């Protein structure tokens, strides 16, 4: 009875709010148009593909920026997916037999708290000019697509599934009619999805795949990852599959996730990056996956953890002993993965995601990372810029009160930025944005009384006039009884512009720009990571 009354009261409140909502003439906003203001700095990019016979043409799939194309070796990039209802891209594949055919899988294809989901598979038959939605809409995350090199209508799609709950549309799907229909050919249960699929380029009926059992919980840093996945092989075009287990960590070892690479010049040579509950490693097979062994004692190439950030191997198309790994650094080995040297980036730096190498000319390489896409045409001696892709993942957007006003935010993996809403010389360029000293994951909030001062992170104060960054965090949050999220809120009061709030596990208030803080709430969270029994996964 009480629940019924509460529902009726809620419905009545909603009706009253709707009835008394302010009305406006829609014509007042008829001439308003969205426009891009930048920053001209790229963001997290997961997918990389080129066209073998058109060495100047490349495609990238951006986690929250759609699909982009360059026809001039990365000198300029143009968005080609903006009219579609999703911008979250986890995979794309150009058909080797017909480069006008492109398949795109939406949804980032990872397991972490800050992710975006998609709505299935898309296809273009005119090199990205127009797109058609194919299906697998409930998959939400599609980390890999592989197209048969003989037939552009035959493809495999790895569907990871819902990040926050079980669903049936998980596993590996095959289409033989260009995506008009899909058949699940490999799967396990509602919690285990497919995360990888690779087709042998010389024996296309041989297909390798990986399953990954993982889900997120509805709060920061909660995840369920179990050892129900594995690596699998088919030799009849995906109709039947068997597990690859000889030399590979098993479920008893806590196997969770794998990325696989096939050597194009010797397809019996395979490499795999494998994550277990005890760590990660680079593995190698010399007999088409029948036997495997740990390839190196060097921990750096497999240094990234799982969760969707597991390192990704790629083999030189002319030399099976030359292999690259996209990780925190892009690593390179020329002795079959035994020893490694840094190829691009610095430890703790750029978080590389995937590499594509032109099969006709291995000096032409596309490399994508959390900072965007770069291309080399001379084997890595020089690279194109990632400051020509406005694909940055911005978090919580705030505007200042200057003229012209600036828009500020933290950027995924790249610090922060404030961008002018218009330029001084007729266009918005590289000169109209600047970092503002705020931690990447979170808020960048201009002082409503002084647009030269920006607060954010946990908490810093940036002065645009001097370039100085000052830590003004409440001192108590350094103690053991305080906890913060990566995107901890920093908000100015709408009632009093002098007042700013910062939310950790308790709420703090300052009225003097962070010089002093007052804790104004009790602990609003649990004190441990222990999951309450009503919320445990069934």
Short mmCIF file of C-alpha atoms in Angstrom, two decimals:
data_model
loop_
_atom_site.label_atom_id
_atom_site.label_comp_id
_atom_site.label_asym_id
_atom_site.label_seq_id
_atom_site.Cartn_x
_atom_site.Cartn_y
_atom_site.Cartn_z
CA UNK A 1 0.00 0.00 0.00
CA UNK A 2 2.78 2.41 0.92
CA UNK A 3 4.62 1.51 -2.30
CA UNK A 4 1.43 2.16 -4.34
CA UNK A 5 0.96 5.53 -2.68
CA UNK A 6 4.57 6.44 -3.35
CA UNK A 7 4.21 5.51 -7.02
CA UNK A 8 1.03 7.57 -7.32
CA UNK A 9 2.71 10.53 -5.63
CA UNK A 10 5.68 10.23 -7.98
CA UNK A 11 3.42 10.09 -11.01
CA UNK A 12 1.43 13.10 -9.77
CA UNK A 13 4.63 15.06 -9.16
CA UNK A 14 5.86 14.23 -12.67
CA UNK A 15 2.53 15.29 -14.17
CA UNK A 16 2.55 18.59 -12.27
CA UNK A 17 6.14 19.29 -13.34
CA UNK A 18 5.16 18.63 -16.94
CA UNK A 19 2.00 20.71 -16.67
CA UNK A 20 3.82 23.74 -15.29
CA UNK A 21 7.01 23.39 -17.34
CA UNK A 22 7.94 26.65 -19.10
CA UNK A 23 7.04 26.79 -22.77
CA UNK A 24 8.96 28.50 -25.55
CA UNK A 25 8.66 29.13 -29.24
CA UNK A 26 10.79 26.53 -31.01
CA UNK A 27 11.49 29.05 -33.77
CA UNK A 28 13.78 30.94 -31.38
CA UNK A 29 16.32 28.13 -31.74
CA UNK A 30 15.67 27.14 -35.35
CA UNK A 31 18.86 28.75 -36.67
CA UNK A 32 21.17 27.25 -34.05
CA UNK A 33 23.66 24.71 -35.37
CA UNK A 34 26.24 22.50 -33.70
CA UNK A 35 29.83 23.36 -34.55
CA UNK A 36 33.10 21.74 -33.59
CA UNK A 37 35.43 23.85 -31.46
CA UNK A 38 38.14 21.27 -30.75
CA UNK A 39 40.58 20.92 -29.21
CA UNK A 40 42.66 19.87 -32.24
CA UNK A 41 44.09 17.06 -30.19
CA UNK A 42 43.21 13.41 -30.74
CA UNK A 43 41.73 11.02 -28.22
CA UNK A 44 41.47 7.34 -27.42
CA UNK A 45 41.44 5.36 -30.67
CA UNK A 46 40.97 1.57 -30.74
CA UNK A 47 40.74 0.55 -34.40
CA UNK A 48 43.26 0.87 -37.22
CA UNK A 49 42.98 -0.25 -40.83
CA UNK A 50 44.65 0.67 -44.09
CA UNK A 51 44.17 -0.34 -47.71
CA UNK A 52 46.97 -2.51 -49.08
CA UNK A 53 46.68 -1.32 -52.68
CA UNK A 54 46.05 2.32 -51.74
CA UNK A 55 48.96 3.09 -49.39
CA UNK A 56 47.77 6.65 -48.80
CA UNK A 57 44.35 5.56 -47.45
CA UNK A 58 43.69 4.70 -43.80
CA UNK A 59 40.69 4.40 -41.49
CA UNK A 60 40.49 4.70 -37.71
CA UNK A 61 37.73 3.94 -35.22
CA UNK A 62 37.63 6.27 -32.22
CA UNK A 63 36.16 5.21 -28.88
CA UNK A 64 33.88 8.23 -28.71
CA UNK A 65 34.50 9.95 -32.04
CA UNK A 66 33.19 7.73 -34.85
CA UNK A 67 35.13 6.65 -37.92
CA UNK A 68 37.73 8.87 -39.63
CA UNK A 69 39.53 8.57 -42.97
CA UNK A 70 42.71 10.00 -44.47
CA UNK A 71 43.74 9.86 -48.12
CA UNK A 72 47.05 11.69 -47.69
CA UNK A 73 49.02 9.49 -45.29
CA UNK A 74 47.59 11.19 -42.19
CA UNK A 75 48.24 14.80 -43.20
CA UNK A 76 44.50 15.46 -42.82
CA UNK A 77 41.73 13.34 -41.33
CA UNK A 78 37.99 13.64 -42.03
CA UNK A 79 35.02 12.19 -40.12
CA UNK A 80 32.89 9.83 -42.22
CA UNK A 81 30.49 8.44 -39.59
CA UNK A 82 28.91 11.54 -38.06
CA UNK A 83 25.41 10.88 -39.40
CA UNK A 84 25.15 7.56 -37.58
CA UNK A 85 23.42 7.28 -34.18
CA UNK A 86 26.54 6.06 -32.35
CA UNK A 87 30.07 7.41 -32.13
CA UNK A 88 31.51 4.60 -30.02
CA UNK A 89 33.74 2.40 -32.20
CA UNK A 90 35.56 -0.75 -31.10
CA UNK A 91 36.54 -2.31 -34.43
CA UNK A 92 36.60 -1.86 -38.18
CA UNK A 93 37.69 -4.03 -41.07
CA UNK A 94 38.36 -3.30 -44.74
CA UNK A 95 37.58 -6.26 -46.98
CA UNK A 96 40.88 -7.42 -48.56
CA UNK A 97 39.12 -8.47 -51.77
CA UNK A 98 37.17 -5.21 -52.15
CA UNK A 99 38.49 -2.11 -50.36
CA UNK A 100 35.19 -0.29 -50.91
CA UNK A 101 33.58 -2.65 -48.40
CA UNK A 102 34.11 -1.60 -44.78
CA UNK A 103 32.57 -3.14 -41.67
CA UNK A 104 32.39 -1.24 -38.37
CA UNK A 105 31.69 -2.68 -34.94
CA UNK A 106 30.34 -0.21 -32.40
CA UNK A 107 31.03 -0.17 -28.68
CA UNK A 108 34.54 0.12 -27.28
CA UNK A 109 34.95 -3.57 -26.52
CA UNK A 110 36.53 -3.34 -23.08
CA UNK A 111 35.69 -3.68 -19.39
CA UNK A 112 36.40 -0.59 -17.33
CA UNK A 113 34.35 2.02 -15.48
CA UNK A 114 34.60 4.77 -18.10
CA UNK A 115 33.37 3.18 -21.33
CA UNK A 116 30.79 3.78 -24.01
CA UNK A 117 28.56 1.25 -25.75
CA UNK A 118 27.29 0.93 -29.29
CA UNK A 119 24.39 -0.53 -31.22
CA UNK A 120 25.76 -3.23 -33.49
CA UNK A 121 27.49 -3.59 -36.86
CA UNK A 122 27.57 -1.15 -39.78
CA UNK A 123 28.65 -1.59 -43.39
CA UNK A 124 29.73 0.69 -46.22
CA UNK A 125 30.08 -0.43 -49.83
CA UNK A 126 31.41 2.89 -51.14
CA UNK A 127 34.56 3.41 -49.03
CA UNK A 128 32.75 5.20 -46.22
CA UNK A 129 30.45 7.59 -48.09
CA UNK A 130 27.26 5.89 -46.92
CA UNK A 131 26.47 3.34 -44.19
CA UNK A 132 23.92 0.64 -43.48
CA UNK A 133 23.15 -0.84 -40.08
CA UNK A 134 23.36 -4.64 -40.23
CA UNK A 135 22.41 -6.04 -36.84
CA UNK A 136 23.73 -7.44 -33.54
CA UNK A 137 22.28 -4.34 -31.93
CA UNK A 138 22.12 -5.85 -28.44
CA UNK A 139 25.81 -6.81 -28.45
CA UNK A 140 26.71 -3.29 -27.22
CA UNK A 141 30.48 -3.96 -27.46
CA UNK A 142 32.21 -5.34 -30.58
CA UNK A 143 36.00 -5.43 -30.15
CA UNK A 144 36.97 -7.25 -33.39
CA UNK A 145 35.79 -8.03 -36.93
CA UNK A 146 37.60 -10.27 -39.44
CA UNK A 147 36.73 -10.51 -43.16
CA UNK A 148 37.54 -13.49 -45.35
CA UNK A 149 40.31 -12.40 -47.79
CA UNK A 150 38.55 -14.26 -50.65
CA UNK A 151 35.02 -13.05 -50.10
CA UNK A 152 33.90 -9.65 -48.80
CA UNK A 153 30.53 -11.13 -47.83
CA UNK A 154 31.99 -13.59 -45.33
CA UNK A 155 32.95 -12.18 -41.96
CA UNK A 156 33.24 -12.97 -38.28
CA UNK A 157 32.18 -10.57 -35.53
CA UNK A 158 33.39 -10.85 -31.93
CA UNK A 159 30.59 -9.65 -29.63
CA UNK A 160 31.57 -8.94 -26.03
CA UNK A 161 28.06 -8.06 -24.82
CA UNK A 162 26.62 -5.82 -22.14
CA UNK A 163 29.29 -4.41 -19.83
CA UNK A 164 26.94 -4.14 -16.83
CA UNK A 165 24.80 -7.24 -17.09
CA UNK A 166 24.26 -10.66 -18.63
CA UNK A 167 22.84 -10.99 -22.12
CA UNK A 168 22.37 -13.73 -24.68
CA UNK A 169 23.87 -11.87 -27.64
CA UNK A 170 27.46 -12.64 -26.67
CA UNK A 171 29.99 -14.75 -28.53
CA UNK A 172 31.40 -15.11 -32.04
CA UNK A 173 29.07 -14.59 -34.98
CA UNK A 174 29.51 -15.48 -38.66
CA UNK A 175 27.85 -14.01 -41.72
CA UNK A 176 28.11 -15.43 -45.24
CA UNK A 177 25.82 -12.91 -46.92
CA UNK A 178 27.53 -9.62 -46.21
CA UNK A 179 25.85 -9.08 -42.86
CA UNK A 180 22.24 -9.61 -43.92
CA UNK A 181 22.13 -12.39 -41.33
CA UNK A 182 24.37 -13.60 -38.50
CA UNK A 183 24.79 -17.00 -36.90
CA UNK A 184 26.44 -17.59 -33.53
CA UNK A 185 29.20 -20.13 -34.11
CA UNK A 186 31.12 -19.92 -30.82
CA UNK A 187 29.91 -19.05 -27.35
CA UNK A 188 29.47 -20.23 -23.81
CA UNK A 189 26.98 -18.40 -21.63
CA UNK A 190 25.34 -15.07 -20.89
CA UNK A 191 28.46 -13.76 -19.10
CA UNK A 192 31.13 -14.81 -21.64
CA UNK A 193 31.63 -12.86 -24.84
CA UNK A 194 34.03 -13.00 -27.77
CA UNK A 195 36.92 -10.54 -27.68
CA UNK A 196 39.13 -11.63 -30.59
CA UNK A 197 38.93 -13.24 -34.04
CA UNK A 198 41.63 -13.65 -36.71
CA UNK A 199 41.47 -15.37 -40.12
CA UNK A 200 44.50 -17.16 -41.58
CA UNK A 201 45.27 -15.07 -44.71
CA UNK A 202 46.54 -18.04 -46.75
CA UNK A 203 44.12 -20.68 -45.43
CA UNK A 204 40.94 -18.65 -44.76
CA UNK A 205 38.98 -21.64 -43.50
CA UNK A 206 41.30 -21.56 -40.49
CA UNK A 207 40.05 -19.11 -37.89
CA UNK A 208 41.28 -18.30 -34.39
CA UNK A 209 39.15 -16.72 -31.67
CA UNK A 210 39.16 -15.89 -27.98
CA UNK A 211 36.35 -15.78 -25.43
CA UNK A 212 36.42 -13.52 -22.38
CA UNK A 213 34.24 -13.83 -19.29
CA UNK A 214 33.88 -10.39 -17.73
CA UNK A 215 31.36 -7.85 -16.48
CA UNK A 216 31.37 -4.54 -14.70
CA UNK A 217 29.49 -3.60 -11.55
CA UNK A 218 27.55 -0.37 -11.06
CA UNK A 219 30.24 1.31 -8.99
CA UNK A 220 33.86 2.33 -9.54
CA UNK A 221 36.46 -0.44 -9.72
CA UNK A 222 34.00 -3.30 -9.36
CA UNK A 223 34.33 -6.10 -11.87
CA UNK A 224 33.60 -9.76 -12.25
CA UNK A 225 36.24 -11.55 -14.33
CA UNK A 226 36.30 -15.32 -14.31
CA UNK A 227 38.26 -17.98 -16.16
CA UNK A 228 35.44 -19.17 -18.40
CA UNK A 229 36.99 -17.98 -21.65
CA UNK A 230 39.85 -19.39 -23.69
CA UNK A 231 41.47 -19.57 -27.12
CA UNK A 232 39.87 -21.60 -29.91
CA UNK A 233 40.57 -22.74 -33.47
CA UNK A 234 38.37 -23.75 -36.40
CA UNK A 235 39.60 -25.37 -39.63
CA UNK A 236 36.24 -25.52 -41.40
CA UNK A 237 35.40 -21.84 -41.69
CA UNK A 238 33.94 -21.45 -38.24
CA UNK A 239 31.46 -24.34 -38.20
CA UNK A 240 33.25 -26.36 -35.50
CA UNK A 241 35.77 -25.25 -32.87
CA UNK A 242 38.21 -26.77 -30.43
CA UNK A 243 40.04 -25.22 -27.52
CA UNK A 244 43.77 -24.53 -27.73
CA UNK A 245 45.30 -25.62 -24.44
CA UNK A 246 48.81 -27.00 -24.95
CA UNK A 247 51.18 -24.55 -23.30
CA UNK A 248 48.52 -21.89 -22.76
CA UNK A 249 47.37 -20.89 -19.26
CA UNK A 250 44.14 -22.74 -18.56
CA UNK A 251 41.06 -21.81 -16.63
CA UNK A 252 42.72 -23.29 -13.55
CA UNK A 253 45.50 -20.74 -14.07
CA UNK A 254 42.94 -17.94 -14.15
CA UNK A 255 42.93 -17.40 -17.95
CA UNK A 256 40.83 -14.34 -18.72
CA UNK A 257 41.65 -12.65 -22.04
CA UNK A 258 43.81 -13.02 -25.17
CA UNK A 259 44.80 -11.11 -28.32
CA UNK A 260 46.13 -13.16 -31.25
CA UNK A 261 48.36 -12.34 -34.23
CA UNK A 262 49.08 -14.52 -37.30
CA UNK A 263 52.28 -14.11 -39.31
CA UNK A 264 51.18 -13.40 -42.92
CA UNK A 265 54.41 -14.82 -44.38
CA UNK A 266 54.33 -18.02 -42.30
CA UNK A 267 50.86 -18.66 -40.96
CA UNK A 268 52.04 -21.49 -38.73
CA UNK A 269 53.68 -18.81 -36.59
CA UNK A 270 51.29 -17.28 -34.08
CA UNK A 271 51.77 -14.83 -31.26
CA UNK A 272 49.36 -14.14 -28.42
CA UNK A 273 49.14 -11.74 -25.54
CA UNK A 274 47.42 -13.59 -22.71
CA UNK A 275 46.05 -12.25 -19.43
CA UNK A 276 45.48 -14.38 -16.34
CA UNK A 277 44.52 -13.55 -12.79
CA UNK A 278 48.25 -13.75 -11.99
CA UNK A 279 49.54 -11.43 -14.73
CA UNK A 280 50.13 -11.22 -18.47
CA UNK A 281 52.57 -12.74 -20.94
CA UNK A 282 53.55 -12.99 -24.61
CA UNK A 283 53.22 -16.51 -26.04
CA UNK A 284 54.33 -18.05 -29.34
CA UNK A 285 53.33 -21.06 -31.43
CA UNK A 286 55.27 -22.46 -34.40
CA UNK A 287 52.72 -25.09 -35.41
CA UNK A 288 49.49 -23.18 -36.00
CA UNK A 289 48.44 -23.17 -32.36
CA UNK A 290 48.94 -26.84 -31.51
CA UNK A 291 51.71 -26.05 -29.01
CA UNK A 292 52.54 -22.80 -27.25
CA UNK A 293 55.34 -21.51 -25.06
CA UNK A 294 56.10 -18.31 -23.20
CA UNK A 295 58.13 -16.32 -25.73
CA UNK A 296 60.07 -13.95 -23.49
CA UNK A 297 61.11 -13.27 -19.94
CA UNK A 298 60.87 -9.53 -20.64
CA UNK A 299 57.74 -8.36 -18.80
CA UNK A 300 57.50 -5.01 -20.63
CA UNK A 301 55.69 -6.02 -23.86
CA UNK A 302 52.84 -7.57 -21.88
CA UNK A 303 52.98 -4.89 -19.22
CA UNK A 304 49.42 -3.72 -19.66
CA UNK A 305 46.75 -5.44 -17.64
CA UNK A 306 43.61 -6.96 -19.11
CA UNK A 307 40.21 -5.35 -18.99
CA UNK A 308 40.35 -4.36 -22.64
CA UNK A 309 43.78 -2.77 -22.39
CA UNK A 310 45.65 -6.02 -22.90
CA UNK A 311 48.61 -5.50 -25.25
CA UNK A 312 47.95 -6.26 -28.93
CA UNK A 313 50.57 -8.07 -31.10
CA UNK A 314 51.01 -7.50 -34.86
CA UNK A 315 53.47 -9.38 -37.10
CA UNK A 316 55.53 -7.88 -39.92
CA UNK A 317 53.93 -9.14 -43.16
CA UNK A 318 57.31 -10.13 -44.67
CA UNK A 319 59.17 -11.48 -41.65
CA UNK A 320 57.66 -13.85 -39.04
CA UNK A 321 60.40 -13.02 -36.54
CA UNK A 322 59.56 -9.31 -36.52
CA UNK A 323 56.64 -8.60 -34.22
CA UNK A 324 55.25 -5.42 -32.67
CA UNK A 325 53.18 -5.05 -29.51
CA UNK A 326 50.90 -2.09 -28.85
CA UNK A 327 51.09 -1.46 -25.12
CA UNK A 328 51.94 1.51 -22.89
CA UNK A 329 54.86 1.69 -25.31
CA UNK A 330 54.91 0.23 -28.80
CA UNK A 331 57.52 -2.51 -28.52
CA UNK A 332 59.38 -4.28 -31.35
CA UNK A 333 61.18 -7.62 -31.53
CA UNK A 334 63.24 -8.93 -34.45
CA UNK A 335 64.05 -12.35 -32.98
CA UNK A 336 60.66 -13.96 -32.66
CA UNK A 337 59.57 -12.16 -29.46
CA UNK A 338 62.58 -13.11 -27.36
CA UNK A 339 64.03 -9.62 -26.88
CA UNK A 340 62.35 -6.25 -27.24
CA UNK A 341 63.17 -2.59 -27.81
CA UNK A 342 60.98 0.49 -27.59
CA UNK A 343 59.67 1.46 -31.01
CA UNK A 344 57.38 4.36 -30.19
CA UNK A 345 56.46 6.13 -26.94
CA UNK A 346 57.82 6.16 -23.43
CA UNK A 347 56.97 4.11 -20.33
CA UNK A 348 53.89 5.53 -18.66
CA UNK A 349 53.15 7.45 -21.82
CA UNK A 350 50.78 7.04 -24.68
CA UNK A 351 48.87 3.75 -24.21
CA UNK A 352 48.98 2.33 -27.73
CA UNK A 353 45.99 0.26 -28.82
CA UNK A 354 46.56 -1.35 -32.22
CA UNK A 355 48.94 -1.44 -35.20
CA UNK A 356 48.22 -1.99 -38.90
CA UNK A 357 51.11 -2.69 -41.30
CA UNK A 358 50.76 -2.44 -45.07
CA UNK A 359 51.20 -6.02 -46.38
CA UNK A 360 52.97 -4.78 -49.52
CA UNK A 361 55.34 -2.38 -47.77
CA UNK A 362 56.11 -3.01 -44.07
CA UNK A 363 57.63 0.48 -43.73
CA UNK A 364 54.09 1.90 -43.89
CA UNK A 365 52.56 1.57 -40.42
CA UNK A 366 49.43 2.99 -38.80
CA UNK A 367 49.62 3.12 -35.00
CA UNK A 368 46.69 4.20 -32.82
CA UNK A 369 46.70 5.09 -29.15
CA UNK A 370 44.89 7.06 -26.47
CA UNK A 371 46.34 10.14 -28.20
CA UNK A 372 44.97 9.26 -31.64
CA UNK A 373 46.43 7.98 -34.91
CA UNK A 374 49.90 8.42 -36.36
CA UNK A 375 51.43 7.07 -39.58
CA UNK A 376 54.98 6.36 -40.66
CA UNK A 377 56.08 5.63 -44.24
CA UNK A 378 59.74 5.01 -43.38
CA UNK A 379 59.58 2.27 -40.79
CA UNK A 380 59.23 4.56 -37.79
CA UNK A 381 61.92 7.16 -38.50
CA UNK A 382 59.29 9.91 -38.71
CA UNK A 383 55.57 10.03 -37.95
CA UNK A 384 52.55 12.13 -38.86
CA UNK A 385 50.87 14.26 -36.19
CA UNK A 386 47.98 13.46 -33.88
CA UNK A 387 47.25 17.17 -33.52
CA UNK A 388 44.95 17.07 -36.56
CA UNK A 389 42.11 14.93 -35.17
CA UNK A 390 39.48 16.58 -32.99
CA UNK A 391 38.53 13.30 -31.33
CA UNK A 392 39.40 14.05 -27.69
CA UNK A 393 37.24 12.35 -25.08
CA UNK A 394 36.19 15.22 -22.85
CA UNK A 395 34.59 14.56 -19.47
CA UNK A 396 32.47 17.18 -17.68
CA UNK A 397 32.14 20.40 -19.68
CA UNK A 398 32.00 23.86 -18.07
CA UNK A 399 32.06 27.34 -19.60
CA UNK A 400 33.60 30.50 -18.16
CA UNK A 401 32.16 34.05 -18.16
CA UNK A 402 34.79 35.62 -20.42
CA UNK A 403 34.21 37.03 -23.92
CA UNK A 404 34.59 35.12 -26.07
CA UNK A 405 33.75 32.41 -23.58
CA UNK A 406 35.91 29.30 -23.17
CA UNK A 407 34.75 25.71 -22.70
CA UNK A 408 36.79 23.58 -20.27
CA UNK A 409 37.08 19.90 -19.43
CA UNK A 410 39.38 17.10 -18.41
CA UNK A 411 40.42 14.86 -21.29
CA UNK A 412 40.80 11.08 -21.14
CA UNK A 413 44.54 10.26 -20.88
CA UNK A 414 45.64 13.77 -21.87
CA UNK A 415 45.25 16.21 -18.99
CA UNK A 416 42.84 19.05 -19.59
CA UNK A 417 41.91 21.82 -21.98
CA UNK A 418 40.04 25.09 -22.22
CA UNK A 419 38.95 26.03 -25.74
CA UNK A 420 37.88 29.47 -26.97
CA UNK A 421 34.41 29.52 -28.48
CA UNK A 422 35.72 31.57 -31.40
CA UNK A 423 39.09 32.50 -32.82
CA UNK A 424 40.70 35.91 -33.32
CA UNK A 425 41.48 35.35 -36.98
CA UNK A 426 38.35 33.87 -38.47
CA UNK A 427 38.77 30.25 -37.42
CA UNK A 428 39.41 28.01 -34.45
CA UNK A 429 42.92 26.60 -34.62
CA UNK A 430 45.59 24.97 -32.48
CA UNK A 431 46.13 28.39 -30.86
CA UNK A 432 42.64 28.60 -29.38
CA UNK A 433 43.08 25.91 -26.74
CA UNK A 434 45.46 25.35 -23.88
CA UNK A 435 45.95 22.84 -21.04
CA UNK A 436 44.86 24.15 -17.66
CA UNK A 437 46.70 21.96 -15.18
CA UNK A 438 43.79 19.72 -14.23
CA UNK A 439 44.00 15.97 -13.76
CA UNK A 440 42.80 14.14 -16.85
CA UNK A 441 39.90 12.28 -15.27
CA UNK A 442 37.43 14.88 -14.22
CA UNK A 443 36.18 18.39 -13.96
CA UNK A 444 37.78 21.63 -15.13
CA UNK A 445 35.69 24.41 -13.59
CA UNK A 446 36.33 28.13 -14.25
CA UNK A 447 35.81 30.49 -11.33
CA UNK A 448 32.53 32.32 -12.13
CA UNK A 449 34.06 35.55 -10.73
CA UNK A 450 37.43 35.28 -12.51
CA UNK A 451 37.68 33.37 -15.84
CA UNK A 452 41.47 33.25 -15.52
CA UNK A 453 41.21 30.82 -12.59
CA UNK A 454 40.29 27.17 -13.22
CA UNK A 455 39.76 24.56 -10.53
CA UNK A 456 39.52 20.82 -11.06
CA UNK A 457 40.90 17.39 -10.38
CA UNK A 458 41.30 16.60 -6.66
CA UNK A 459 41.73 19.72 -6.38
CA UNK A 460 44.12 22.03 -8.26
CA UNK A 461 43.97 25.74 -9.03
CA UNK A 462 45.31 27.03 -12.36
CA UNK A 463 46.02 30.72 -13.01
CA UNK A 464 45.97 31.49 -16.74
CA UNK A 465 47.95 34.72 -16.29
CA UNK A 466 50.96 33.08 -14.66
CA UNK A 467 50.59 29.46 -15.80
CA UNK A 468 50.96 28.38 -12.17
CA UNK A 469 49.27 25.19 -10.94
CA UNK A 470 48.66 24.95 -7.20
CA UNK A 471 47.37 22.05 -5.14
CA UNK A 472 44.46 23.32 -3.03
CA UNK A 473 42.95 19.96 -2.05
CA UNK A 474 41.36 19.58 1.37
CA UNK A 475 44.14 18.25 3.59
CA UNK A 476 42.03 15.49 5.16
CA UNK A 477 41.60 13.61 1.86
CA UNK A 478 45.22 12.46 2.08
CA UNK A 479 44.32 10.39 5.15
CA UNK A 480 43.22 6.75 5.28
CA UNK A 481 39.56 7.57 5.95
CA UNK A 482 38.94 9.42 2.67
CA UNK A 483 38.39 8.05 -0.81
CA UNK A 484 37.83 9.66 -4.20
CA UNK A 485 36.71 8.59 -7.64
CA UNK A 486 38.70 9.39 -10.77
CA UNK A 487 36.00 11.85 -11.82
CA UNK A 488 35.50 13.46 -8.42
CA UNK A 489 32.96 16.34 -8.75
CA UNK A 490 34.09 19.97 -8.40
CA UNK A 491 31.13 22.36 -8.60
CA UNK A 492 30.48 26.04 -7.89
CA UNK A 493 27.29 27.00 -6.07
CA UNK A 494 24.51 28.48 -8.19
CA UNK A 495 23.35 30.53 -5.20
CA UNK A 496 26.73 32.00 -4.18
CA UNK A 497 29.55 32.17 -6.77
CA UNK A 498 32.15 32.32 -3.97
CA UNK A 499 31.25 28.82 -2.80
CA UNK A 500 32.74 25.69 -4.34
CA UNK A 501 32.06 22.07 -3.44
CA UNK A 502 34.32 19.02 -3.81
CA UNK A 503 32.93 15.50 -3.40
CA UNK A 504 35.00 12.61 -2.10
CA UNK A 505 33.36 10.02 0.15
CA UNK A 506 32.32 13.09 2.11
CA UNK A 507 31.37 16.54 0.80
CA UNK A 508 33.70 19.53 1.26
CA UNK A 509 32.93 23.24 0.95
CA UNK A 510 35.20 26.25 0.42
CA UNK A 511 34.37 29.95 0.11
CA UNK A 512 37.94 31.24 -0.36
CA UNK A 513 39.22 29.43 -3.44
CA UNK A 514 40.47 26.35 -1.63
CA UNK A 515 42.55 28.10 1.04
CA UNK A 516 40.32 26.53 3.66
CA UNK A 517 37.72 23.77 3.51
CA UNK A 518 34.89 22.61 5.71
CA UNK A 519 33.65 19.04 5.72
CA UNK A 520 29.86 19.32 5.60
CA UNK A 521 28.66 15.71 5.36
CA UNK A 522 29.26 12.35 7.01
CA UNK A 523 30.78 9.44 5.10
CA UNK A 524 28.35 8.69 2.26
CA UNK A 525 30.00 5.45 1.11
CA UNK A 526 30.96 1.96 2.21
CA UNK A 527 34.32 1.73 3.94
CA UNK A 528 35.54 -1.37 2.07
CA UNK A 529 35.32 -2.91 -1.41
CA UNK A 530 33.36 -5.85 0.00
CA UNK A 531 30.24 -6.29 -2.12
CA UNK A 532 26.96 -6.25 -0.17
CA UNK A 533 25.24 -9.62 -0.52
CA UNK A 534 22.09 -8.33 -2.28
CA UNK A 535 24.24 -7.03 -5.16
CA UNK A 536 26.37 -10.11 -5.77
CA UNK A 537 26.17 -11.52 -9.27
CA UNK A 538 23.71 -14.37 -9.64
#
